[in-house]
Tab-separated table of C-alpha atoms and ligand atoms in Angstrom:
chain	number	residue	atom	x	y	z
P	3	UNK	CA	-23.569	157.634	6.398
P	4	UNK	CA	-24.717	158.916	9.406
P	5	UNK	CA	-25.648	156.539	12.128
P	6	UNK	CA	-28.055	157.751	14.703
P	7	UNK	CA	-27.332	156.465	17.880
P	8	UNK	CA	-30.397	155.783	19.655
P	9	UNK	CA	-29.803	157.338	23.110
P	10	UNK	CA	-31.804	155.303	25.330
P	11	UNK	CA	-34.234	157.876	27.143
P	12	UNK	CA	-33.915	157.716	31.021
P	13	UNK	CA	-37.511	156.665	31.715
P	14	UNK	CA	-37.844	159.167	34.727
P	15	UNK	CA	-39.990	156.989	37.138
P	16	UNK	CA	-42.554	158.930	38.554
P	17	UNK	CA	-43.152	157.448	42.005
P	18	UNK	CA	-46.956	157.863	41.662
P	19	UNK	CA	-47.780	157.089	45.136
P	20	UNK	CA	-51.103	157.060	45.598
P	21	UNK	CA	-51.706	159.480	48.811
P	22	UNK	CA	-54.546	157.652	50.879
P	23	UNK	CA	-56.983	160.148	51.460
P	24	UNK	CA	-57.855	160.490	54.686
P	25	UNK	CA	-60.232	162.671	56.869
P	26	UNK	CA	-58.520	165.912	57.800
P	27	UNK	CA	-60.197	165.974	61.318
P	28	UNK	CA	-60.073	162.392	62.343
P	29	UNK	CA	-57.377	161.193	59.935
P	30	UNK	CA	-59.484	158.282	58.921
P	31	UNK	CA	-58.978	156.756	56.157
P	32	UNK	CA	-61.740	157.599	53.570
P	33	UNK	CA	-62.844	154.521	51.136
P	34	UNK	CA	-65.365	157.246	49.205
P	35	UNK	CA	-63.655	160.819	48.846
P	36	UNK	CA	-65.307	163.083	50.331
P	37	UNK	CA	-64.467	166.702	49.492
P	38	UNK	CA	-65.711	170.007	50.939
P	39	UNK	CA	-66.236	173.344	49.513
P	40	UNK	CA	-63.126	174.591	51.583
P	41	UNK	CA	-60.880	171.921	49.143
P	42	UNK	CA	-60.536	169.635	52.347
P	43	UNK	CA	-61.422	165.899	52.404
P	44	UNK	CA	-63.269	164.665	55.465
P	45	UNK	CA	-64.926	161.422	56.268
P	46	UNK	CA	-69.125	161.505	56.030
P	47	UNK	CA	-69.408	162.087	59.638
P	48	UNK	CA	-67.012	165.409	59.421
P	49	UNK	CA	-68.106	166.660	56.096
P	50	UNK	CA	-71.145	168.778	57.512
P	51	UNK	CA	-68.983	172.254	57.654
P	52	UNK	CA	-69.896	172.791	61.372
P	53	UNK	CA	-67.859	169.325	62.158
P	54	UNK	CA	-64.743	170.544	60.724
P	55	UNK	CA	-65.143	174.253	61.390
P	56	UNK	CA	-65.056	175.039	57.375
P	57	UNK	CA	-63.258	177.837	56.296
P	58	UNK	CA	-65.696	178.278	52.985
P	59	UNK	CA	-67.420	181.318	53.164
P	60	UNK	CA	-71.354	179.983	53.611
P	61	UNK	CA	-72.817	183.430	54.603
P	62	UNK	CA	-71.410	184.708	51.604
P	63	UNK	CA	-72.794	182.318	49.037
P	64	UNK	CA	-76.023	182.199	50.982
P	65	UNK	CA	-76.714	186.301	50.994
P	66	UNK	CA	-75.681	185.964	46.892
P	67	UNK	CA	-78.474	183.226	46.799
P	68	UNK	CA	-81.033	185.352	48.383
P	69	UNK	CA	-79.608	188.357	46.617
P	70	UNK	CA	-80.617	186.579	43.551
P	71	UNK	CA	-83.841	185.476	44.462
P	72	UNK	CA	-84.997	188.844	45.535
P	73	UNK	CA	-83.562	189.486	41.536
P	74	UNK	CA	-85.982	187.384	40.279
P	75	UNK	CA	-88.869	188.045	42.343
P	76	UNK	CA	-88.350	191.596	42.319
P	77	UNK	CA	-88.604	193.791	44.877
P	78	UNK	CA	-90.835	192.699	48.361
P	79	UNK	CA	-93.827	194.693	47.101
P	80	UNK	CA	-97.377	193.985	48.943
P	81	UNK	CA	-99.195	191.703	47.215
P	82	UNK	CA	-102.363	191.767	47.494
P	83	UNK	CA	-105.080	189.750	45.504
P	84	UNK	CA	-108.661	191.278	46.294
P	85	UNK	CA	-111.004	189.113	45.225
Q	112	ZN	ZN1	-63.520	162.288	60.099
Q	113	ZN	ZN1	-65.256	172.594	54.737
């Protein structure tokens, strides 16, 4: 007979200490989370990217919108209804 000794498993405690999140540019503490494009949290009145100097690449994302709305309209051609 084989007796299984139950080794008791060394409950690793994982110190799950909540980080406070807290505004990168102020440091304030942040009761809603507020997160950026640029994976930063900031407080409402430093979200806006020019209050935190953002890193995220706007001009970028905002030529690739236009880029795509030129797609869809198609190419600037003069139009011209005559009635
Ligand atoms: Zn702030
Ligand atoms: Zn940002």
């Amino acid at each position: 007979m084989e007796q299984k000794q139950q080794q008791p498993q060394q409950q690793q405690q994982q110190q799950q200490q909540r980080q406070k999140q807290r505004c990168e540019k102020c440091n304030k503490k942040l009761i809603i989370e507020y997160k950026c494009k640029c994976e930063k949290q900031f407080c409402i009145s430093h979200l806006n990217a020019e209050e935190h100097s953002c890193t995220f690449n706007y001009k970028q994302q905002y030529q690739e919108i236009i880029k795509k709305q030129i797609d869809d309209i198609g190419p600037l051609s003069t139009k011209v209804d005559k009635i």
